[in-house]
Coordinates of C-alpha atoms and ligand atoms in Angstrom, one line a residue:
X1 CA 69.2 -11.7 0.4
X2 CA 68.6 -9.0 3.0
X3 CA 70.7 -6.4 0.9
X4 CA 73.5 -5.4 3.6
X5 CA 75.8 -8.3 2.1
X6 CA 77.6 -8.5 -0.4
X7 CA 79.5 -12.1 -0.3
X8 CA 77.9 -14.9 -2.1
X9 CA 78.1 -17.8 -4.0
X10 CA 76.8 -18.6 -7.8
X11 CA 76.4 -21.9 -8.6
X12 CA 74.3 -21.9 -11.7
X13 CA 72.0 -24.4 -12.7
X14 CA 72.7 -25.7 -16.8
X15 CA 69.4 -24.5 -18.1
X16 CA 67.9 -25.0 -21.9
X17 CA 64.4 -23.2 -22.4
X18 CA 62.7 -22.9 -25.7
X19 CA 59.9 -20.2 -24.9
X20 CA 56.8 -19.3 -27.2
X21 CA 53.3 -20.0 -28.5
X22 CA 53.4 -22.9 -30.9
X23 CA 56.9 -24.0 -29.7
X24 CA 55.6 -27.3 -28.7
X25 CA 55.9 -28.5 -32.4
X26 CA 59.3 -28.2 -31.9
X27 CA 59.4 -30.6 -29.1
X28 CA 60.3 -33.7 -31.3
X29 CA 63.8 -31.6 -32.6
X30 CA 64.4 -31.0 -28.4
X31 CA 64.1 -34.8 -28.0
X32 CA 66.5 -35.5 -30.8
X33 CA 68.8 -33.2 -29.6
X34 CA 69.2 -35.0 -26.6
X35 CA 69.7 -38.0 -29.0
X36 CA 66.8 -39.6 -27.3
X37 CA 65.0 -42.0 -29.4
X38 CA 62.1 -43.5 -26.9
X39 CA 60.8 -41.7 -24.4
X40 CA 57.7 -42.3 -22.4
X41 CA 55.4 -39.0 -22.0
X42 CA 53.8 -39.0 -18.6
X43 CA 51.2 -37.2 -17.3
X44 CA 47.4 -37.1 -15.3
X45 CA 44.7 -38.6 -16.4
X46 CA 42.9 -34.9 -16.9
X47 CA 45.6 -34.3 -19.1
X48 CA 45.9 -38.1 -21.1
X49 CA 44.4 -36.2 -24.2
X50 CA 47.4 -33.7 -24.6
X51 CA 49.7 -36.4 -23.2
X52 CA 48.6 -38.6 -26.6
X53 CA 48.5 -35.9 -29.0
X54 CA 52.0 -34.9 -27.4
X55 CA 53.1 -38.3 -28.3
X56 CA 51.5 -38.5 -31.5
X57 CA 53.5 -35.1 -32.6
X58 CA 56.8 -36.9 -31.2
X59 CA 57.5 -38.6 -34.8
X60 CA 57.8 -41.7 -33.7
X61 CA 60.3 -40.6 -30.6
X62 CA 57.4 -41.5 -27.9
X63 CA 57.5 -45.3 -26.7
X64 CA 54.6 -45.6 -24.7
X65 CA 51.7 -42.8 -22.6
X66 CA 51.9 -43.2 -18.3
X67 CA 48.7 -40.8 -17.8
X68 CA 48.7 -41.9 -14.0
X69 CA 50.4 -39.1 -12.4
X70 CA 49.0 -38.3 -8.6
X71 CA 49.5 -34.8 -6.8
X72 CA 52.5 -35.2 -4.2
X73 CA 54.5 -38.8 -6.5
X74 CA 52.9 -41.8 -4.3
X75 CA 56.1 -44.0 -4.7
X76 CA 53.8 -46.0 -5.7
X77 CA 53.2 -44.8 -8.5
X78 CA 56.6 -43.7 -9.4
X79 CA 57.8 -47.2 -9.2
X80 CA 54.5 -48.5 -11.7
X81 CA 55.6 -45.4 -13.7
X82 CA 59.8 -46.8 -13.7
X83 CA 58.8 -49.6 -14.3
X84 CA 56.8 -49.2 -17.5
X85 CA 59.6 -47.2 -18.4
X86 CA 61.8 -50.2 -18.1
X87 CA 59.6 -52.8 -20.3
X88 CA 59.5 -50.2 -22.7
X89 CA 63.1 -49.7 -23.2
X90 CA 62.6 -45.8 -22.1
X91 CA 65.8 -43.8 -23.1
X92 CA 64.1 -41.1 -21.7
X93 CA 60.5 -39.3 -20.4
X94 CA 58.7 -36.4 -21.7
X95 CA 56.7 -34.8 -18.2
X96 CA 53.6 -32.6 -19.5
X97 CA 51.2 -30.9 -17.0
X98 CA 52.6 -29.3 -13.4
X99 CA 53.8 -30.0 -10.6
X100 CA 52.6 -33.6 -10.4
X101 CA 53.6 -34.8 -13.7
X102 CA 57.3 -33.5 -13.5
X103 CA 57.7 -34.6 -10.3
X104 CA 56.6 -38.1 -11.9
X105 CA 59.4 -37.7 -14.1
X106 CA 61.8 -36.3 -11.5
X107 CA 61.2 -39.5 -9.9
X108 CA 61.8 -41.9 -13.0
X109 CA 65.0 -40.1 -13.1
X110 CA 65.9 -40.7 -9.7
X111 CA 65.4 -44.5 -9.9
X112 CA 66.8 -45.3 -13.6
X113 CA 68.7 -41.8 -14.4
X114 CA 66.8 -41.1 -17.7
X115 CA 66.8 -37.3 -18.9
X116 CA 63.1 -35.9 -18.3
X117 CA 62.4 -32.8 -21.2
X118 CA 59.9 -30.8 -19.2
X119 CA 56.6 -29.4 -20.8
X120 CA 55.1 -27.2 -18.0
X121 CA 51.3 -26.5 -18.1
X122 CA 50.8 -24.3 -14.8
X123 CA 52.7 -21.8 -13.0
X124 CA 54.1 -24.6 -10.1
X125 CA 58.1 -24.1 -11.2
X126 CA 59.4 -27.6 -10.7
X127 CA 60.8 -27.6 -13.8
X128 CA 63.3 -25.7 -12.9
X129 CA 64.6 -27.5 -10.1
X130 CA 66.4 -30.4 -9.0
X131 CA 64.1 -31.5 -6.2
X132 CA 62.1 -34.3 -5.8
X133 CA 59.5 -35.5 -3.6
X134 CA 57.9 -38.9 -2.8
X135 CA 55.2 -39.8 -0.8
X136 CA 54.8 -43.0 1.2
X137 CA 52.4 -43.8 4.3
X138 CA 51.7 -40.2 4.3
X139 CA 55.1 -39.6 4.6
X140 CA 56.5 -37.1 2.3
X141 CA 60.0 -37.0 1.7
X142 CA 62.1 -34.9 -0.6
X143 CA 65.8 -34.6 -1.6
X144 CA 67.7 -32.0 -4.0
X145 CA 70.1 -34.2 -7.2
X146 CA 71.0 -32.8 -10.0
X147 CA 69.7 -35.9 -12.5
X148 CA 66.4 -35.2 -11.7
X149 CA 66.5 -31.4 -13.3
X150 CA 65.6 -31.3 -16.6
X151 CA 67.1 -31.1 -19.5
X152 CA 65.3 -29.3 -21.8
X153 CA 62.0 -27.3 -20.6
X154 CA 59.4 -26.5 -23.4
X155 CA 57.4 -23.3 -22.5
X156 CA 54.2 -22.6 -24.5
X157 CA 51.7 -20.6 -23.3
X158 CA 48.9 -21.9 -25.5
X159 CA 49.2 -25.0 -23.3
X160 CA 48.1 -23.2 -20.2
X161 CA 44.9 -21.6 -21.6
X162 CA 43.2 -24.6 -20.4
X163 CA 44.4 -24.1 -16.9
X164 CA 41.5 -23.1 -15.1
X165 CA 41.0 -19.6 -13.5
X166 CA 41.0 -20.6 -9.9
X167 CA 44.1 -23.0 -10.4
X168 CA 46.0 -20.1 -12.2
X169 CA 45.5 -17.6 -9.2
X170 CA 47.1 -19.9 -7.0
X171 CA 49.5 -21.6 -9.0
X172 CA 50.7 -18.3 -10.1
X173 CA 50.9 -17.3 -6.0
X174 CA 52.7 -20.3 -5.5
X175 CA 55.1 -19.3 -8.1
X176 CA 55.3 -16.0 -6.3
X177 CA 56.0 -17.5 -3.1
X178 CA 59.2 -19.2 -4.7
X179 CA 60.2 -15.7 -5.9
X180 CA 59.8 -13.9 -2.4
X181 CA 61.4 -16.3 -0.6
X182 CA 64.3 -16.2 -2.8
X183 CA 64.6 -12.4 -2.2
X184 CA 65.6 -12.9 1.5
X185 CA 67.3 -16.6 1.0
X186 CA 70.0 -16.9 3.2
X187 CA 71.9 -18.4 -0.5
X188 CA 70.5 -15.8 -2.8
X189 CA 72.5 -13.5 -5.2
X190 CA 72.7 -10.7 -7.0
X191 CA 71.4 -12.8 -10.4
X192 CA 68.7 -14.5 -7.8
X193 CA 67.1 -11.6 -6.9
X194 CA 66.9 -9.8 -10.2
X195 CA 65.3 -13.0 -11.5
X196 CA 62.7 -13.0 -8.5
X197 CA 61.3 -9.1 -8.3
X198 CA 61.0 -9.7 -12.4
X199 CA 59.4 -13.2 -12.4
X200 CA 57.1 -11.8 -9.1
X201 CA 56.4 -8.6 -11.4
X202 CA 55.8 -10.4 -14.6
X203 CA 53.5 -12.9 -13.0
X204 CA 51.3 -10.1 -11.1
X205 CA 50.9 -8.1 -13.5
X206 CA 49.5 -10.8 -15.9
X207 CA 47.2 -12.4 -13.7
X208 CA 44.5 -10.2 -13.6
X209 CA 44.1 -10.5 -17.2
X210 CA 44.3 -13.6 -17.1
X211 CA 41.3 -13.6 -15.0
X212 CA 39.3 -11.7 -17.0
X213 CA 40.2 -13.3 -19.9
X214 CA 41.8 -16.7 -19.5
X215 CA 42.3 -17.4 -23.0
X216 CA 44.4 -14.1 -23.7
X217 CA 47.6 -15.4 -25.2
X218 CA 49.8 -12.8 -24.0
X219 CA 48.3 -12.1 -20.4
X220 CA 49.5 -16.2 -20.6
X221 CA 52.4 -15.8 -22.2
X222 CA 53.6 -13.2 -19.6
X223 CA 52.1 -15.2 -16.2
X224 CA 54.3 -18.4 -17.9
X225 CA 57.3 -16.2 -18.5
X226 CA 56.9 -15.3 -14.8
X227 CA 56.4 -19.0 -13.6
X228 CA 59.5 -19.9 -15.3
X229 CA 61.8 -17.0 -13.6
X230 CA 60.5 -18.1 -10.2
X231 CA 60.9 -21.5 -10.4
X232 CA 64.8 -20.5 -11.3
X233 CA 64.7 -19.0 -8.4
X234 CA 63.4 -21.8 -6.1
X235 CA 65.7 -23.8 -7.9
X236 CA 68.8 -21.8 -7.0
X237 CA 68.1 -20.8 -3.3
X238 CA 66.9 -22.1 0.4
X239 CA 63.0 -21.5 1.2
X240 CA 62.1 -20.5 4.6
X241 CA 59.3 -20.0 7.2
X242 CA 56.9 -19.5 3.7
X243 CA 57.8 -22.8 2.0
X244 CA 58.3 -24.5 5.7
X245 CA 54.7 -23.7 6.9
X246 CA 53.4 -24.7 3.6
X247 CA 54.9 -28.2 3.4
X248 CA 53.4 -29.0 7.4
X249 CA 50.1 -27.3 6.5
X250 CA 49.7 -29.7 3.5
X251 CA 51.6 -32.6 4.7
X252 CA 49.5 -33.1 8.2
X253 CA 45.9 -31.9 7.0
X254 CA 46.3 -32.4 3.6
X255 CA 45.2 -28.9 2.0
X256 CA 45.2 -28.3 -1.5
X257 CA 49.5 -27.5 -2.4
X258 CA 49.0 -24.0 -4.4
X259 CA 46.1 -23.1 -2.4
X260 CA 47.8 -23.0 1.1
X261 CA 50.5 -21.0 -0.5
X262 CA 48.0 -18.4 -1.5
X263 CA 46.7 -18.0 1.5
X264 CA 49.8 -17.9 3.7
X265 CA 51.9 -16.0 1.5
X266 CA 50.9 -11.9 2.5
X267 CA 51.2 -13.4 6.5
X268 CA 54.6 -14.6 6.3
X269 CA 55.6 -11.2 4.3
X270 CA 54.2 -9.6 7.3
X271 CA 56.1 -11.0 9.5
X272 CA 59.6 -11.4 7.7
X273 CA 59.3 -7.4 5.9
X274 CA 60.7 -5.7 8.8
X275 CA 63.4 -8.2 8.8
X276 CA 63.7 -7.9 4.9
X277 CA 63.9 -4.4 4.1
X278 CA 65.8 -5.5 0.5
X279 CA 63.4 -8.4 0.0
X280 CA 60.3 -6.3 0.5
X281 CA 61.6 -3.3 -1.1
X282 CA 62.0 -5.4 -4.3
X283 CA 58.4 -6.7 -3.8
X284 CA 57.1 -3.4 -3.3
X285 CA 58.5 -2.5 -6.8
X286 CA 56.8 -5.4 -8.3
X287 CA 53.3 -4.8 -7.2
X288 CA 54.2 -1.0 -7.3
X289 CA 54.1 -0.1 -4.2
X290 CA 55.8 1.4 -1.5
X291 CA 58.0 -1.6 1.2
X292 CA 55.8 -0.5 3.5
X293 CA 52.8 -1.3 1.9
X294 CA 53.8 -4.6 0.4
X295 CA 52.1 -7.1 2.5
X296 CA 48.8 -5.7 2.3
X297 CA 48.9 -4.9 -1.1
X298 CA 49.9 -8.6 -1.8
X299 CA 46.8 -9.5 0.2
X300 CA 44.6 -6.9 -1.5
X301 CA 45.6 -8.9 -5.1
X302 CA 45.1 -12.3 -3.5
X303 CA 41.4 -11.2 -2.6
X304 CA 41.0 -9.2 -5.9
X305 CA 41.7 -12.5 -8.0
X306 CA 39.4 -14.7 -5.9
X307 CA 42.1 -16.7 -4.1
X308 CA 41.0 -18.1 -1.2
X309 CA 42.2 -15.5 1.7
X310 CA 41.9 -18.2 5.1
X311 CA 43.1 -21.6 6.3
X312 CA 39.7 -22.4 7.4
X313 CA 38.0 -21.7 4.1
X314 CA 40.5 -24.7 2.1
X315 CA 40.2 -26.8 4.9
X316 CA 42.2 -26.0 7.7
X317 CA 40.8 -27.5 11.1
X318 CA 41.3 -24.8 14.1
X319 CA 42.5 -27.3 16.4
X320 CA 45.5 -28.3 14.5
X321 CA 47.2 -24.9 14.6
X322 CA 49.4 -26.0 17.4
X323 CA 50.6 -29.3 15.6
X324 CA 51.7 -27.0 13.3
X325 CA 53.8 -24.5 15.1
X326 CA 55.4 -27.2 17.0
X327 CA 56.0 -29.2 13.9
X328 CA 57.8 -25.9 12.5
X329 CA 59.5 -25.1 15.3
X330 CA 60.9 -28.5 15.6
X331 CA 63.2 -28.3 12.6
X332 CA 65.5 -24.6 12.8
X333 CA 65.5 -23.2 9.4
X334 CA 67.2 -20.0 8.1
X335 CA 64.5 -17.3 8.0
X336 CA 65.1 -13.4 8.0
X337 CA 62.7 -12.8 11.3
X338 CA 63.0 -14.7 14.2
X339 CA 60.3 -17.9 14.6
X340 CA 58.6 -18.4 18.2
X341 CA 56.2 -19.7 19.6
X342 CA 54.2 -16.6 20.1
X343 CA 54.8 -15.1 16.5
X344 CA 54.1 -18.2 14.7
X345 CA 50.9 -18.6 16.8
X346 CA 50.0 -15.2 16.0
X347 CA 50.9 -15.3 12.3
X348 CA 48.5 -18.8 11.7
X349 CA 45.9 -17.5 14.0
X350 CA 45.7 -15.0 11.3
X351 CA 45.6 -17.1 8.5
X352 CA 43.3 -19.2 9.7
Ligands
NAD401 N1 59.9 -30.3 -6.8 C1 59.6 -29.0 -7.0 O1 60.5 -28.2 -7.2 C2 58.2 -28.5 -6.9 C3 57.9 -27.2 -7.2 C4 56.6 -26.8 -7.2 C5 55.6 -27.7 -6.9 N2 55.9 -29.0 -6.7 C6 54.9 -30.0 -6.4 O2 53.9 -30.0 -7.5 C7 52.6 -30.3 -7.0 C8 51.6 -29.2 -7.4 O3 51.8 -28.9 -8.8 P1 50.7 -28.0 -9.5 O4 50.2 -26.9 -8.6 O5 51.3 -27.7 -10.8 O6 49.4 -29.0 -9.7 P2 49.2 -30.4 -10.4 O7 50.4 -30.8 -11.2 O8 48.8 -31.3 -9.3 O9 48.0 -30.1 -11.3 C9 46.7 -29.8 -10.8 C10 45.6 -30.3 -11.7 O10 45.6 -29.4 -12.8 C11 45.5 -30.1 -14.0 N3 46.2 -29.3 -15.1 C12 47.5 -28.9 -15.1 N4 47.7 -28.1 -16.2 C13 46.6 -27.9 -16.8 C14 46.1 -27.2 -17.9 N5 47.0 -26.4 -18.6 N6 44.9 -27.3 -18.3 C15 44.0 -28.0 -17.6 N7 44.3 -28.7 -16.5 C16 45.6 -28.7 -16.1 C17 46.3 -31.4 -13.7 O11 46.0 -32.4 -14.6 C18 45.8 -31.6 -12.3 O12 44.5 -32.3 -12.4 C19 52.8 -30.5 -5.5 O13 52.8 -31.8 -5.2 C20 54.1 -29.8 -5.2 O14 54.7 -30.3 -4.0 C21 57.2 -29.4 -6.7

C-alpha cells in the first residue's frame, strides 16, 4: 500500500491460532475439535523425533508418521506422502517443522482435501497461507486454494529453540520480506499493513536476542509471534519484485530459500523506497529509524546477525545474473518502482 489510496478490498482469511509455550499439549483437543480422528503427522527426517513424540502425545488421534518431507514438495513425494495417507484411512494431517513440512501437507490437501492443523517450527509463514508449491523436473509450480490453508495453527515457541541460529536469521528475514512486501502490495489494506510494520517490528526486535541467546523463551516467543503476523500478511496480499527475484534466484541456481531472501531483501528496499514512501515509512518505524534510512539500516541488521550479505557467498554464479533479469522481466508483475533492464541489472550486480 503506497499510502495515497484509500480504496481497497478485505477479504479475510478464517484463521484459528492457539499461541504459547507449552500449547502443543493441547494439540490433541485442536484435532478433536476438528472432529478428526486419524491424522497422519508429517514431517523431515531431522525432525522424525518431534514428529513421533507429536504423535505419541495425539491420544491415539495420529494414524501413522511420513518423516520424508523435502525442501521445495518434489511431487514426488507428495504423492508417496497422499498416498500413505490413503492406506491409512487419513481423515486428516498434522504438518510439524517449516516451510517444507506444511507445504507437504498443503499438498496432501490439494490432492485428497484433508484439513492440515499446522505446527510451525521456524519463522517461514506458510502456515498462514493458502499457497502451494510442487516441484517436478526442476519445475516449480505454485497455485493459491483455499483447502490447502490450515485449519488450525499451533504456535509454541519452545518448539523453535532447536532452530538453529543461522536458520533463524534468515528464516526470520524471510518472514520480514513477506511483511515488506505487503506494505507496498498493490492488494494491501489498512488491517495488512498494521499486521506487517508489527510482525516486521516484533520479529527485529527479537532476533538479536535470539542470537545471543537461542534458547531465551521470550526473545522466541516474540520472533514466532512476529513469524506468524507476516505470514498473515503474505497470505492476504500480492508479492512483488522481492518475492519474484527470490523465486528465479532459487528456482534456476538453486540457492538456499531463506537465505536468498536475506540477502536480497535491503536491495530491493533500495530500490522500491522512493516509490514507497508509506511502505518504508512503516519500516523505518519498525527498525526505528528514519524512511530515509531504512534500507541501510535493514542491511546494517542483516550483517549484525551474521546473515549472509551477497549472492556470491550462498552460491550465486556471476554469469547467471542476466538469466535472471530476463527471466524477471519476462513475467510483468505489480511493483511500486518501475523494473528495467538497467535497474534490475544494477540492483543484482549489487547483491551479488
Ligand atoms: N507456501 C507458502 O506460503 C510458503 C511460505 C514460505 C515458505 N515456503 C516454502 O517453505 C520452504 C522453506 O521453509 P523453511 O525456511 O521453513 O525451511 P524448511 O522447512 O526446509 O526447514 C529447514 C531445515 O530446518 C529444520 N528445522 C525446522 N524447524 C526446526 C527446529 N525448530 N529445530 C531444528 N531444526 C528445524 C528442518 O527439518 C529442515 O531440515 C521453501 O520451499 C519455501 O518455498 C512456502
Amino acid at each position: 500500500m503506497t499510502g495515497v489510496s484509500h480504496s481497497f478490498v478485505h477479504d479475510a482469511l478464517p484463521m484459528r491460532v492457539v499461541f504459547g509455550p507449552g500449547r502443543l499439549a493441547e494439540l490433541g483437543q485442536e484435532v478433536e475439535r476438528l472432529g478428526l480422528r486419524r491424522v497422519l503427522v508429517l514431517g523431515t527426517p531431522e525432525q522424525e523425533a518431534t514428529l513421533r513424540a507429536t504423535a505419541d502425545g495425539l491420544d491415539g488421534r495420529a494414524a501413522g508418521v511420513f518423516p520424508e518431507a523435502r525442501q521445495h514438495v518434489p511431487a514426488a513425494i507428495a504423492a508417496a506422502a497422499a498416498d500413505r495417507a490413503r492406506e491409512l484411512g487419513a481423515d486428516g494431517c498434522v504438518a510439524v517443522g517449516g516451510g517444507s513440512s506444511v507445504g507437504l501437507g498443503k499438498a496432501v490437501a490439494l490432492r485428497h482435501g484433508l484439513p492440515v492443523v499446522a505446527v510451525p517450527t521456524t519463522y517461514a509463514g506458510s502456515e498462514m497461507t493458502p499457497i502451494w508449491g510442487l516441484t517436478e523436473d526442476g519445475e516449480k509450480r505454485t497455485g493459491r486454494d483455499r483447502a490447502v490453508l490450515p485449519r488450525t495453527v499451533v504456535y509454541d515457541p519452545e518448539l523453535t529453540r532447536s532452530l538453529p541460529v543461522g536458520l533463524s536469521v534468515t528464516s526470520g528475514l524471510n518472514a520480514v520480506a513477506h511483511a515488506v512486501e505487503g506494505l507496498w502490495a498493490p492488494d494491501g489494506t489498512p488491517i495488512t499493513a498494521v499486521m506487517a510494520e508489527e510482525g516486521a517490528r516484533s520479529l527485529l526486535a527479537a532476533l538479536p536476542a535470539v542470537v545471543e541467546r537461542p534458547d531465551d523463551l521470550d526473545a522466541r516467543s516474540g520472533a514466532l509471534q512476529g513469524a506468524w503476523l507476516c505470514g498473515a500478511v503474505l497470505g492476504a496480499t500480492t508479492m512483488s519484485l522481492h518475492h519474484k527475484l527470490c523465486h528465479v534466484l532459487g528456482g534456476s541456481f538453486d540457492l538456499p530459500h531463506a537465505e536468498t531472501h536475506a540477502v536480497v531483501l535491503p536491495h530491493v528496499v533500495a530500490h522500491n523506497g522512493p516509490s514507497a514512501p508509506a511502505a518504508v515509512a512503516a519500516l523505518g518505524r519498525a527498525l526505528g529509524v528514519d524512511p530515509g534510512a531504512a534500507a541501510g539500516a535493514l542491511a546494517d541488521r542483516a550483517r549484525e546477525l551474521g546473515a549472509p550479505t551477497s549472492l556470491a557467498a550462498i552460491g550465486m554464479p556471476r554469469d547467471g545474473l542476466p538469466r535472471v533479469v530476463e527471466a524477471v522481466l519476462a513475467q510483468p508483475y505489480a511493483n511500486p518502482a518501475p523494473v528495467t533492464r538497467e535497474s534490475l541489472t544494477a540492483l543484482l550486480e549489487a547483491a551479488y
